[in-house]
PDB file of C-alpha atoms in Angstrom:
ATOM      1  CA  UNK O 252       0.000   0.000   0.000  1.00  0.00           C
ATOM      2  CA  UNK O 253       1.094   3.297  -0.928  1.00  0.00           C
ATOM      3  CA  UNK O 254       1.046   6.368   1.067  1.00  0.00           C
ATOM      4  CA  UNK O 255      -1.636   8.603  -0.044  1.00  0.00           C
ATOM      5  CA  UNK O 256      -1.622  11.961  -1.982  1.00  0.00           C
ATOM      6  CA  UNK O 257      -1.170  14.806   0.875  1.00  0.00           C
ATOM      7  CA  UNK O 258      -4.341  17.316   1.507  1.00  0.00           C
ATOM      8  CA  UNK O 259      -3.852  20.700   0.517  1.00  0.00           C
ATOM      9  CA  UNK O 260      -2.206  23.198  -0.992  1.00  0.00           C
ATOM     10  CA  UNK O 261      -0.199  25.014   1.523  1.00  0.00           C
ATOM     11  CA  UNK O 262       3.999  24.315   2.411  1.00  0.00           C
ATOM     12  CA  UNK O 263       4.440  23.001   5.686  1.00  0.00           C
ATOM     13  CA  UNK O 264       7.518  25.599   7.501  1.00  0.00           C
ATOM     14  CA  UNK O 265      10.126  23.234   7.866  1.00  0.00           C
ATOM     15  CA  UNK O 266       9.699  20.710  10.037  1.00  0.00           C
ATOM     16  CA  UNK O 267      11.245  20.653  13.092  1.00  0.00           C
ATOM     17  CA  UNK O 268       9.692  17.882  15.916  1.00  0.00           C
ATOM     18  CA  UNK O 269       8.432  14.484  14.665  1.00  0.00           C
ATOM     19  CA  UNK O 270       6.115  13.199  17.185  1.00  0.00           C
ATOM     20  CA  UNK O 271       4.800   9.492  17.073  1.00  0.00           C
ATOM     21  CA  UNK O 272       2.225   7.439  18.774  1.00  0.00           C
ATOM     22  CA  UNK O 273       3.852   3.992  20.085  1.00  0.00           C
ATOM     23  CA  UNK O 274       1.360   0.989  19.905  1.00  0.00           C
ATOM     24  CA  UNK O 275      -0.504   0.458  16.437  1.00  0.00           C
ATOM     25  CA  UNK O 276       1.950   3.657  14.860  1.00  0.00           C
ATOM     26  CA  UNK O 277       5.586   3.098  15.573  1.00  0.00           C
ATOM     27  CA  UNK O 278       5.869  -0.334  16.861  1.00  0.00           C
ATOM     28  CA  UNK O 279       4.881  -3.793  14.694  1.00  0.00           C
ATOM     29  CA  UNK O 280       2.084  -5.773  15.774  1.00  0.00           C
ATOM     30  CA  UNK O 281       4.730  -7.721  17.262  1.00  0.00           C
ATOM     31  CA  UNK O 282       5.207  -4.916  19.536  1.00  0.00           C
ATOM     32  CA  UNK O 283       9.236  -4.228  17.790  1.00  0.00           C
ATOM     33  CA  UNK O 284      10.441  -1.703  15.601  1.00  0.00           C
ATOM     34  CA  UNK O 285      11.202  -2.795  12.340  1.00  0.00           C
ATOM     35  CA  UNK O 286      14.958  -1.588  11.359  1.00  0.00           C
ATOM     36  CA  UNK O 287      13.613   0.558   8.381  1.00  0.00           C
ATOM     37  CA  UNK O 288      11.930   2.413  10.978  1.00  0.00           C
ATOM     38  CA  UNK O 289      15.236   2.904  13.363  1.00  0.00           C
ATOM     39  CA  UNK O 290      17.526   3.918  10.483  1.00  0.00           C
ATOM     40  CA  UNK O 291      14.608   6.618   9.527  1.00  0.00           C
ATOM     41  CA  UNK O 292      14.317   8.069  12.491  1.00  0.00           C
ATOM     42  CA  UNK O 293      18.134   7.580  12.733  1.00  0.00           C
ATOM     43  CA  UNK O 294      18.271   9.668   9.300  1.00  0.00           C
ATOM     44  CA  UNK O 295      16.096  11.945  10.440  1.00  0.00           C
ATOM     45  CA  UNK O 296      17.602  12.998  14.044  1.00  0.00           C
ATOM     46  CA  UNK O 297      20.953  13.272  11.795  1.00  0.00           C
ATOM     47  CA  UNK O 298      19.415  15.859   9.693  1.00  0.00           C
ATOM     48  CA  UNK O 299      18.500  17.637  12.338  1.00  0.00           C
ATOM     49  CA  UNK O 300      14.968  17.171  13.627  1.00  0.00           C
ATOM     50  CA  UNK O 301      13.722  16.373  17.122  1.00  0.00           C
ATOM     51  CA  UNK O 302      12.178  12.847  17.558  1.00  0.00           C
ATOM     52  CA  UNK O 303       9.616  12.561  20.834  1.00  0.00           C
ATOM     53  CA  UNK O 304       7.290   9.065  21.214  1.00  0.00           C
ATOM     54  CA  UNK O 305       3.717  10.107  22.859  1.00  0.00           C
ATOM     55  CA  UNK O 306       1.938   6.772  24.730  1.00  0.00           C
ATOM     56  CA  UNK O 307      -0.656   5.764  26.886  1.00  0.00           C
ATOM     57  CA  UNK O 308       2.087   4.412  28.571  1.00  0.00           C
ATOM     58  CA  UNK O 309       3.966   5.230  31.129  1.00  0.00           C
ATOM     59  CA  UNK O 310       7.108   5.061  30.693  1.00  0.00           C
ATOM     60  CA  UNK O 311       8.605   1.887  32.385  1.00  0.00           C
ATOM     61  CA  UNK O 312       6.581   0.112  29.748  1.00  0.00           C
ATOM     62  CA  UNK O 313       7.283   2.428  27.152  1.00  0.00           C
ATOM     63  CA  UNK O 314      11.335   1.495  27.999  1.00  0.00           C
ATOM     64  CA  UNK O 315      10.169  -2.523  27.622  1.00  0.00           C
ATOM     65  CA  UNK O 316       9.385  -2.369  24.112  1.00  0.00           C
ATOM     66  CA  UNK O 317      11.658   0.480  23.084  1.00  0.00           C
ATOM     67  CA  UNK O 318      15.678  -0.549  22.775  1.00  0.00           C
ATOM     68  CA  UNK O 319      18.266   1.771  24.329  1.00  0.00           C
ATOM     69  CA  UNK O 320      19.543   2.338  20.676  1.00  0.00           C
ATOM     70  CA  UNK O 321      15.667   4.045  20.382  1.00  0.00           C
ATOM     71  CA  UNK O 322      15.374   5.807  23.048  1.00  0.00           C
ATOM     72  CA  UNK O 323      18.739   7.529  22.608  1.00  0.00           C
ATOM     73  CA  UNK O 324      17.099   8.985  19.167  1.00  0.00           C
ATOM     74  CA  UNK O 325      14.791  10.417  21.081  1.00  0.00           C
ATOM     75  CA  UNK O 326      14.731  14.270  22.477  1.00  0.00           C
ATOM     76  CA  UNK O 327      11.777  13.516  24.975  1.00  0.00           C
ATOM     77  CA  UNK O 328       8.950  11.034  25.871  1.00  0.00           C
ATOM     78  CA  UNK O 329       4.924  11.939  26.205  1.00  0.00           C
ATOM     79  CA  UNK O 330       3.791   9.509  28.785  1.00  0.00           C
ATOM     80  CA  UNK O 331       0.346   8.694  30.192  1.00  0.00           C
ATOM     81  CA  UNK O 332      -1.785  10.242  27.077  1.00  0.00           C
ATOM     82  CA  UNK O 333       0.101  13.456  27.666  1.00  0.00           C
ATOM     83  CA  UNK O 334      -0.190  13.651  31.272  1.00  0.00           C
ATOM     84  CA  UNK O 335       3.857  13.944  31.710  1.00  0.00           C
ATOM     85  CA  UNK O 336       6.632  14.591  29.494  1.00  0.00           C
ATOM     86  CA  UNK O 337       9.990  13.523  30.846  1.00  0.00           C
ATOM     87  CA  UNK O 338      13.457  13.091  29.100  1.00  0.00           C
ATOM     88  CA  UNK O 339      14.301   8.947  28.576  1.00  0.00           C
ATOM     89  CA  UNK O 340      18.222   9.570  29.253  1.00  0.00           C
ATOM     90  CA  UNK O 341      17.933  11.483  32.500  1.00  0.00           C
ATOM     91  CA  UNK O 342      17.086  10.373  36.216  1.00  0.00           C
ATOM     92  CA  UNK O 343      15.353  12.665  37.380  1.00  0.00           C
ATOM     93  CA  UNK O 344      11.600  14.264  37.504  1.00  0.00           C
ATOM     94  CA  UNK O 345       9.136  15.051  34.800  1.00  0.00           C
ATOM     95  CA  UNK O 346       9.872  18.078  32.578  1.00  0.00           C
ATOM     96  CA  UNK O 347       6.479  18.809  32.764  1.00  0.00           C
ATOM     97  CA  UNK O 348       2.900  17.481  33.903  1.00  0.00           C
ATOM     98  CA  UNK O 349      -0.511  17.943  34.554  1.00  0.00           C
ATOM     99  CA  UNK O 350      -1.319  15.316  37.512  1.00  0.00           C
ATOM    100  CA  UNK O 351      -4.746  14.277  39.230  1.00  0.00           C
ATOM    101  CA  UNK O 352      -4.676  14.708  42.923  1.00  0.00           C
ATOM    102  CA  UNK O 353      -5.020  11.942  45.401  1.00  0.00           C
ATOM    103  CA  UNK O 354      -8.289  13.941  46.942  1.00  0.00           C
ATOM    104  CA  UNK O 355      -9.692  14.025  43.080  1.00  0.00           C
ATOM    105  CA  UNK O 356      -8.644  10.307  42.132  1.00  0.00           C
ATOM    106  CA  UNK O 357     -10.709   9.179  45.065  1.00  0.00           C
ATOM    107  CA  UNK O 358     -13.581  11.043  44.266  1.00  0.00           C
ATOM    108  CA  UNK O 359     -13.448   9.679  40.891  1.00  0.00           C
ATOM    109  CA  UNK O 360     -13.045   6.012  42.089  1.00  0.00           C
ATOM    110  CA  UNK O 361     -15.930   6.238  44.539  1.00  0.00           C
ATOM    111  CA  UNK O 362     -19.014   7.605  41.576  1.00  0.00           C
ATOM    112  CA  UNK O 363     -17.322   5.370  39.040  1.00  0.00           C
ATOM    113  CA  UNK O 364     -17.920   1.934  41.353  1.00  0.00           C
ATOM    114  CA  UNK O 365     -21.603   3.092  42.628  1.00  0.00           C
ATOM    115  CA  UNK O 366     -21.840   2.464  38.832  1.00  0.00           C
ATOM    116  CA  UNK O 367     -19.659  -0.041  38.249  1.00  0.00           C
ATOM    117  CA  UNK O 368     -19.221  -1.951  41.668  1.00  0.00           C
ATOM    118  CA  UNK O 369     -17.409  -5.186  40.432  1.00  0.00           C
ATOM    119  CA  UNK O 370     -14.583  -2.731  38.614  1.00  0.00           C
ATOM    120  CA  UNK O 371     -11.275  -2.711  39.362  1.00  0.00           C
ATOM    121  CA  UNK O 372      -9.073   0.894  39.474  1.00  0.00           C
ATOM    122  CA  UNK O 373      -5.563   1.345  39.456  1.00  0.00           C
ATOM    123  CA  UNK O 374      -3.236   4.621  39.385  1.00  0.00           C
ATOM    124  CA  UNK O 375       0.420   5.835  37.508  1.00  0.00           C
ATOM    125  CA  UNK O 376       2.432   7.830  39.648  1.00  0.00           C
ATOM    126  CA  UNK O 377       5.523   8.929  38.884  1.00  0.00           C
ATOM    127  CA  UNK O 378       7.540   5.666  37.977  1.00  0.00           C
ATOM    128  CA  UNK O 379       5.378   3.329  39.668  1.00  0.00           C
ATOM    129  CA  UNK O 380       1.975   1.442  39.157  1.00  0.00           C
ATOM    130  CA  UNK O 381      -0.347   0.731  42.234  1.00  0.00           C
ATOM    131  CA  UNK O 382      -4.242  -0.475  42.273  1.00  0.00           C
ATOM    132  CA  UNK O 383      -6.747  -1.358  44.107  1.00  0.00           C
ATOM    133  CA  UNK O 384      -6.956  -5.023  45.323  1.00  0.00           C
ATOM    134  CA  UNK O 385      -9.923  -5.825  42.935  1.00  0.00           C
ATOM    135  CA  UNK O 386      -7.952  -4.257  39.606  1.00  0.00           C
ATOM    136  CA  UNK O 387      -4.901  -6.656  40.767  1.00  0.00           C
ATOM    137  CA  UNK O 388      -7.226  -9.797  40.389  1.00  0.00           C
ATOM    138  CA  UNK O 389      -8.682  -8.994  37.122  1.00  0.00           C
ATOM    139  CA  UNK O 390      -5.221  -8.578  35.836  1.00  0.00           C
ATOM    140  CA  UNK O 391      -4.933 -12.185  35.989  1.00  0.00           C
ATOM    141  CA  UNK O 392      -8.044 -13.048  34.304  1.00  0.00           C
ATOM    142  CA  UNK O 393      -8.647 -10.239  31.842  1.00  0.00           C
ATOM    143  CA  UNK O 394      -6.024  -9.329  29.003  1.00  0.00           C
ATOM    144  CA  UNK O 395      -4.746  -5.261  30.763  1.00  0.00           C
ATOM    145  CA  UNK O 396      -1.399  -3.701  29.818  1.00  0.00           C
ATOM    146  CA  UNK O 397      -0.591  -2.784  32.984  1.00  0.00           C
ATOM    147  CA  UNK O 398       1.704  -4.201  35.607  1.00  0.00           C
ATOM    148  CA  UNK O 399       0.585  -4.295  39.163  1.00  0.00           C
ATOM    149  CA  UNK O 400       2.721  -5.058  42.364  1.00  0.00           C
ATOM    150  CA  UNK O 401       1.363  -6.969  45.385  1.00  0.00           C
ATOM    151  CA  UNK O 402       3.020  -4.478  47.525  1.00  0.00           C
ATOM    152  CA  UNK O 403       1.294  -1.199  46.202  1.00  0.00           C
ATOM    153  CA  UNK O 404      -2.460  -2.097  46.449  1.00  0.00           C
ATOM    154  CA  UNK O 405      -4.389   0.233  48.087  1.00  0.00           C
ATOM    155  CA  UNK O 406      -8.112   1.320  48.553  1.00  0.00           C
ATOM    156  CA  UNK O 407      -6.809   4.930  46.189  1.00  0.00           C
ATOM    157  CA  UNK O 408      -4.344   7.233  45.909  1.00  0.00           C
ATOM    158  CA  UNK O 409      -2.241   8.957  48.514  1.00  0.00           C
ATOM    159  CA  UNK O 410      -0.165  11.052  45.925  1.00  0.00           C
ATOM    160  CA  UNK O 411      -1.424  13.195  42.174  1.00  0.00           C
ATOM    161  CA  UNK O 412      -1.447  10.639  39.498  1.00  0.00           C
ATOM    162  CA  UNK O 413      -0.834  11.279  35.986  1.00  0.00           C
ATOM    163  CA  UNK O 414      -3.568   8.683  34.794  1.00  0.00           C
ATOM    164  CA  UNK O 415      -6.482   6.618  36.674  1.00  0.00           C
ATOM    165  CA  UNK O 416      -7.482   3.673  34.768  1.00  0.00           C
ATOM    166  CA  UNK O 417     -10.368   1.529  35.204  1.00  0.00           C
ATOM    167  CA  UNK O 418     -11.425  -2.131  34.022  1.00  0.00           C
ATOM    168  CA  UNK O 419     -14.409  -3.582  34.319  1.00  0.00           C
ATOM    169  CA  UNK O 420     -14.771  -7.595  34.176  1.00  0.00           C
ATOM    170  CA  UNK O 421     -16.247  -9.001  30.859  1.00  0.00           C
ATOM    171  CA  UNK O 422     -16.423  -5.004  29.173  1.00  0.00           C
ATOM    172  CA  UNK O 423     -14.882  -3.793  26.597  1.00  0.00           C
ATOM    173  CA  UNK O 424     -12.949  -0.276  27.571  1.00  0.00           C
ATOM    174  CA  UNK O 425     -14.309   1.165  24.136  1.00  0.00           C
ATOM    175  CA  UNK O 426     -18.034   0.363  24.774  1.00  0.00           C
ATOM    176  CA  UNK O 427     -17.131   2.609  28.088  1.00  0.00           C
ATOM    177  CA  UNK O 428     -15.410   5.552  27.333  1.00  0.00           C
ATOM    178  CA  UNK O 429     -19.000   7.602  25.902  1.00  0.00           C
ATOM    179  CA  UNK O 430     -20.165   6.681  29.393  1.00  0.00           C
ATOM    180  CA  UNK O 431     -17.535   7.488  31.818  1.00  0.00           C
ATOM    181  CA  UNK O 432     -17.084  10.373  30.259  1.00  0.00           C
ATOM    182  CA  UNK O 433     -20.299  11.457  30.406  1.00  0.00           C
ATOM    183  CA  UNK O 434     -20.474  10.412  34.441  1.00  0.00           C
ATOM    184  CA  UNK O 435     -17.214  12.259  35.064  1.00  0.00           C
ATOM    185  CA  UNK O 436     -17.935  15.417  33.018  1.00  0.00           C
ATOM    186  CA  UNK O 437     -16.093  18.227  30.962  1.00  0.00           C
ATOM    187  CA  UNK O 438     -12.916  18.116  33.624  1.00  0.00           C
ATOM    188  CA  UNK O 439     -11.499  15.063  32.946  1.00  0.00           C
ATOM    189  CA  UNK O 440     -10.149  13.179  28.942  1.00  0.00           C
ATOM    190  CA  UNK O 441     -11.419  10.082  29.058  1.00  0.00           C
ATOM    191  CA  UNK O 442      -9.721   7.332  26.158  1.00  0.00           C
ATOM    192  CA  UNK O 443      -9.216   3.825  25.432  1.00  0.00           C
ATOM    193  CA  UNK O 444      -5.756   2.522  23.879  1.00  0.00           C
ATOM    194  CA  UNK O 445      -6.145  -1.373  23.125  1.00  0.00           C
ATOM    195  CA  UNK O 446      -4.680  -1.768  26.713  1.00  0.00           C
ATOM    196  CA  UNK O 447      -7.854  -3.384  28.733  1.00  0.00           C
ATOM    197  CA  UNK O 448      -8.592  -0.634  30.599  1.00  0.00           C
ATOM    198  CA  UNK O 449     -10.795   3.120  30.511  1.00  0.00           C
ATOM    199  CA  UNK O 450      -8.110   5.506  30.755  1.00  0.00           C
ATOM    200  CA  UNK O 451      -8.744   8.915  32.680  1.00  0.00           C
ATOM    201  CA  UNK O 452      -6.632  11.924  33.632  1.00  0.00           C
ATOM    202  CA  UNK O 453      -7.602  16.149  33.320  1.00  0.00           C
ATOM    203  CA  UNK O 454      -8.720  17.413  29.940  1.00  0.00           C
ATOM    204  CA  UNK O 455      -5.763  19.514  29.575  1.00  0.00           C
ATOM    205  CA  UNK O 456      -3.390  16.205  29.787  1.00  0.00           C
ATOM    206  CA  UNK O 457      -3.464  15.235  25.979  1.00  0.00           C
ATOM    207  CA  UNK O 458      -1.173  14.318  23.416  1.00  0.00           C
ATOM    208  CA  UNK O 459      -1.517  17.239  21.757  1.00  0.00           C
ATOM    209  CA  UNK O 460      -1.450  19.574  24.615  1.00  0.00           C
ATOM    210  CA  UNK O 461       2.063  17.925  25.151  1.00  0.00           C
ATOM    211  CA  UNK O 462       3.555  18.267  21.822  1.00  0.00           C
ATOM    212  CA  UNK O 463       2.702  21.915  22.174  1.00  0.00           C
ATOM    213  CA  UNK O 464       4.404  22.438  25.491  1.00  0.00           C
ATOM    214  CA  UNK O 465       7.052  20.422  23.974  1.00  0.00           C
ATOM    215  CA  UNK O 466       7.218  22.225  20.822  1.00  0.00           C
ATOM    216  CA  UNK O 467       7.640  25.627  22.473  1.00  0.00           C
ATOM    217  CA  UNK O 468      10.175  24.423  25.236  1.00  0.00           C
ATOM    218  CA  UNK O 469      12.292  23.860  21.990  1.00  0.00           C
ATOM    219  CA  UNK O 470      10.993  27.207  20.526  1.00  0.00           C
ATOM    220  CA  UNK O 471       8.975  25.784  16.773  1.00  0.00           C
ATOM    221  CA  UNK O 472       5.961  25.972  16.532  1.00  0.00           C
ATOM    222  CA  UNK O 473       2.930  23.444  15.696  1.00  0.00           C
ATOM    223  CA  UNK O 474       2.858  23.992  12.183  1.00  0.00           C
ATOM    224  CA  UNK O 475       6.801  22.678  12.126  1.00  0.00           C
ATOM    225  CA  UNK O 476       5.334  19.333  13.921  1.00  0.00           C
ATOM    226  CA  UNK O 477       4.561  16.227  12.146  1.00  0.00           C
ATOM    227  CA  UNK O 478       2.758  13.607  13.969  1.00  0.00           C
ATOM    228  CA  UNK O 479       1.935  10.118  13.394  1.00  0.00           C
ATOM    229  CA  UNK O 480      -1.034   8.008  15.119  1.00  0.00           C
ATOM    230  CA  UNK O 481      -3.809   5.379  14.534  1.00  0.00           C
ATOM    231  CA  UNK O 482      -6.524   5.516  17.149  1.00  0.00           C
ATOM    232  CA  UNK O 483      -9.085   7.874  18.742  1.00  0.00           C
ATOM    233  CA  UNK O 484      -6.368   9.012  21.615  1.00  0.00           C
ATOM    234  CA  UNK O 485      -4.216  10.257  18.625  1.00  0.00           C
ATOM    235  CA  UNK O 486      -6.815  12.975  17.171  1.00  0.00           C
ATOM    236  CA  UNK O 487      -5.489  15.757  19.369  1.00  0.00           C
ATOM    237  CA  UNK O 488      -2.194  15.371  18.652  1.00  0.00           C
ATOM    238  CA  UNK O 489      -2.876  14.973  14.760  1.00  0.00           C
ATOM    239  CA  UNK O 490      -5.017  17.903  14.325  1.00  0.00           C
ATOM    240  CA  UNK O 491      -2.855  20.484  16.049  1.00  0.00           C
ATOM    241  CA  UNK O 492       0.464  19.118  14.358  1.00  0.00           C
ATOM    242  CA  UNK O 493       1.669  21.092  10.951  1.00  0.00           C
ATOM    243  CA  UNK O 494       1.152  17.616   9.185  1.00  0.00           C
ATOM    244  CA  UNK O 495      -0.951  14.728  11.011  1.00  0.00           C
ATOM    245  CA  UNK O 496      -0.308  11.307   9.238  1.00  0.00           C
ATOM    246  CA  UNK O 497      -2.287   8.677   9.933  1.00  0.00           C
ATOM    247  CA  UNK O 498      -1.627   5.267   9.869  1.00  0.00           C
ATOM    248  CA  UNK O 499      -2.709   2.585   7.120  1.00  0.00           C
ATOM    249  CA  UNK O 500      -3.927   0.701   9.946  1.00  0.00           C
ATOM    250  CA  UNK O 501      -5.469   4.196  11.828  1.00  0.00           C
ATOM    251  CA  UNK O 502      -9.659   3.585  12.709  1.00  0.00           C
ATOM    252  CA  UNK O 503     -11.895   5.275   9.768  1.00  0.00           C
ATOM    253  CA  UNK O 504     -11.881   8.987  12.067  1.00  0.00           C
ATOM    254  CA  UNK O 505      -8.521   8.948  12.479  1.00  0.00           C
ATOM    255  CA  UNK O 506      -7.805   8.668   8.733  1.00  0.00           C
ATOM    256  CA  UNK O 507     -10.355  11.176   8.310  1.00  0.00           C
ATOM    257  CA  UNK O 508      -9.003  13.719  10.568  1.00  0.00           C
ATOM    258  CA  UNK O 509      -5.760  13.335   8.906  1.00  0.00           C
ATOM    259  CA  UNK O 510      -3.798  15.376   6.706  1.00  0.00           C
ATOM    260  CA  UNK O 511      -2.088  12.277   5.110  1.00  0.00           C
ATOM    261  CA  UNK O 512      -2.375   8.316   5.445  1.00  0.00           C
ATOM    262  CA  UNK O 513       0.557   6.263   5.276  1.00  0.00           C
ATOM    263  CA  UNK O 514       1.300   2.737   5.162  1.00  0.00           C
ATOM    264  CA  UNK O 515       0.601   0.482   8.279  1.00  0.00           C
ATOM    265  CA  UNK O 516       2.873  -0.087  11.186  1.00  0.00           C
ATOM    266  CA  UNK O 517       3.840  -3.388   9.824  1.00  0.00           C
ATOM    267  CA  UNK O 518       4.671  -1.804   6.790  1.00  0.00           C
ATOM    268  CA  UNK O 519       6.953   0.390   7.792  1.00  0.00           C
ATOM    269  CA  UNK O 520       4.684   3.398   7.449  1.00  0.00           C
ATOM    270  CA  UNK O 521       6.345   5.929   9.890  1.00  0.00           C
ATOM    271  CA  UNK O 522       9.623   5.183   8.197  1.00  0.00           C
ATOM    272  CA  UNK O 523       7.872   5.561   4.661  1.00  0.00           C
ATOM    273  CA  UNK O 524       6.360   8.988   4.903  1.00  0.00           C
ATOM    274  CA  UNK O 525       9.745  10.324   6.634  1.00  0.00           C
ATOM    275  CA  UNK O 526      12.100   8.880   3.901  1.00  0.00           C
ATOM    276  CA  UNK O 527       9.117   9.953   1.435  1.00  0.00           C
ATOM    277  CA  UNK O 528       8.189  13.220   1.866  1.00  0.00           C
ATOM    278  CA  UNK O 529      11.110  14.689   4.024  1.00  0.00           C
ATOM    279  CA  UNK O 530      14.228  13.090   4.491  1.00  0.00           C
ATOM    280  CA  UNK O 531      14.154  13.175  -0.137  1.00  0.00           C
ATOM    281  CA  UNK O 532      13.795  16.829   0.483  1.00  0.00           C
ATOM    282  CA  UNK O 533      10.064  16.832  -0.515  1.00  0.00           C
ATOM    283  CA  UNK O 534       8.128  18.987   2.142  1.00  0.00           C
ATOM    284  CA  UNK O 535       4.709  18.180   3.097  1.00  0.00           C
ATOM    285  CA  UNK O 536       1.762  19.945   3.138  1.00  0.00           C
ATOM    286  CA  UNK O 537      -1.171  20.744   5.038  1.00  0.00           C
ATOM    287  CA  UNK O 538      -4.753  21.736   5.019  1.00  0.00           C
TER     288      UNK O 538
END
């Protein structure tokens, strides 16, 4: 599958920050990234644009799937749906974040559960994972990208979180989102990312609203941003880029939202729109 024609008329400013969903976008379906992709974004960090990965994720599980030789490409690392960006080489805190406080998480846990009473909630904070002790025992019947520890289980939080999540036994997380949102209200994003669980943090913590910060920090702009993602968590990050590509494999609003569609994640799409239509000296375009 080719990548399709561009939308538009208009030169993108040259582009400065290439910013990349991880799961369904830059990684296989074998969760890996092929070695097209590495020597693309290799080629393209050499030529002298800023790389950045934005995940559901946090990033201890962004680290499990990315190699060291990846993450050293990369200028910074949008974890949590954009609730915290922090710098993969360097030990210490976030560069920036917009976190939930414990007072709020609870609040949130106790009017989800009068709906949902059999659910299960766990919490990110900073580098660690913790849950309640009903989320730890549906991760080990239901299929949740998440990695709870025996020794942090608790009723809620006693610190801000970057991201609550939620799973409910026998639900799908998609089939939820319209309805938690609409419980929790205007305050809080509310998303699903393939990873078993409703995923909930402020409405200011998005993808998007992350590349921006990020994008100024390093003084460009939006419209010198190209971004790459395939699923509903993506769309703020695509529309406020310069150029928002969307995967081969992207769902139908994703695609449509999109300034350009590029091959799927198992066929190297990422890499293929880089080499394509920047690293040949071709500029993109937008709407």
């Amino acid at each position: 599958m080719d990548s399709t024609p561009l939308r538009g008329n208009a030169v993108l400013p040259d582009p400065r920050l290439v910013v990349t969903d991880l799961d369904g976008t830059l990684l296989t379906s074998h969760k890996t990234v092929s070695a097209a992709t590495v020597a693309a974004l290799r080629a393209a960090r050499d030529a002298g644009l800023h790389l950045a990965v934005a995940s559901a994720r946090p990033l201890r599980l962004i680290e499990s799937v990315l190699s060291p030789v990846v993450l050293d490409l990369l200028s910074a690392v949008i974890v949590s749906n954009g609730a915290a960006i922090v710098d993969p080489r360097s030990k210490g805190g976030p560069l920036h974040e917009v976190a939930v406080s414990a007072d709020a998480g609870g609040d949130l846990i106790r009017v989800l559960r009068r709906r949902w009473p059999d659910a299960g909630f766990g919490w990110e904070f900073g580098t660690h994972f913790a849950c309640d002790p009903e989320f730890l025992t549906l991760t080990r019947t239901e299929t949740i990208l998440r990695d709870p520890h025996p020794d942090l289980v608790a009723a809620g939080p006693a610190a801000p979180v970057h991201q609550l999540v939620m799973a409910v036994p026998g639900r799908v997380p998609r089939d939820l989102v319209d309805v938690v949102a609409a419980a929790l209200g205007e305050s809080f994003a509310v998303t699903d990312s393939l990873g078993g669980v409703v995923e909930i943090s402020l409405a200011r913590a998005d993808k998007g609203a992350a590349a921006h910060w990020l994008a100024q920090s390093l003084e460009f702009s939006m419209d010198q941003v190209i971004a790459f993602g395939d699923e509903h968590n993506d769309l703020p990050l695509l529309t406020r880029a310069g150029v928002g590509v969307a995967m081969g494999n992207a769902s139908a609003p994703v695609r449509a939202a999109a300034t350009a569609v590029t091959t799927s994640n198992d066929e190297d799409g990422v890499a293929s729109f880089l080499t394509r239509a920047v690293l040949s000296g071709a500029r993109p375009v937008r709407t």
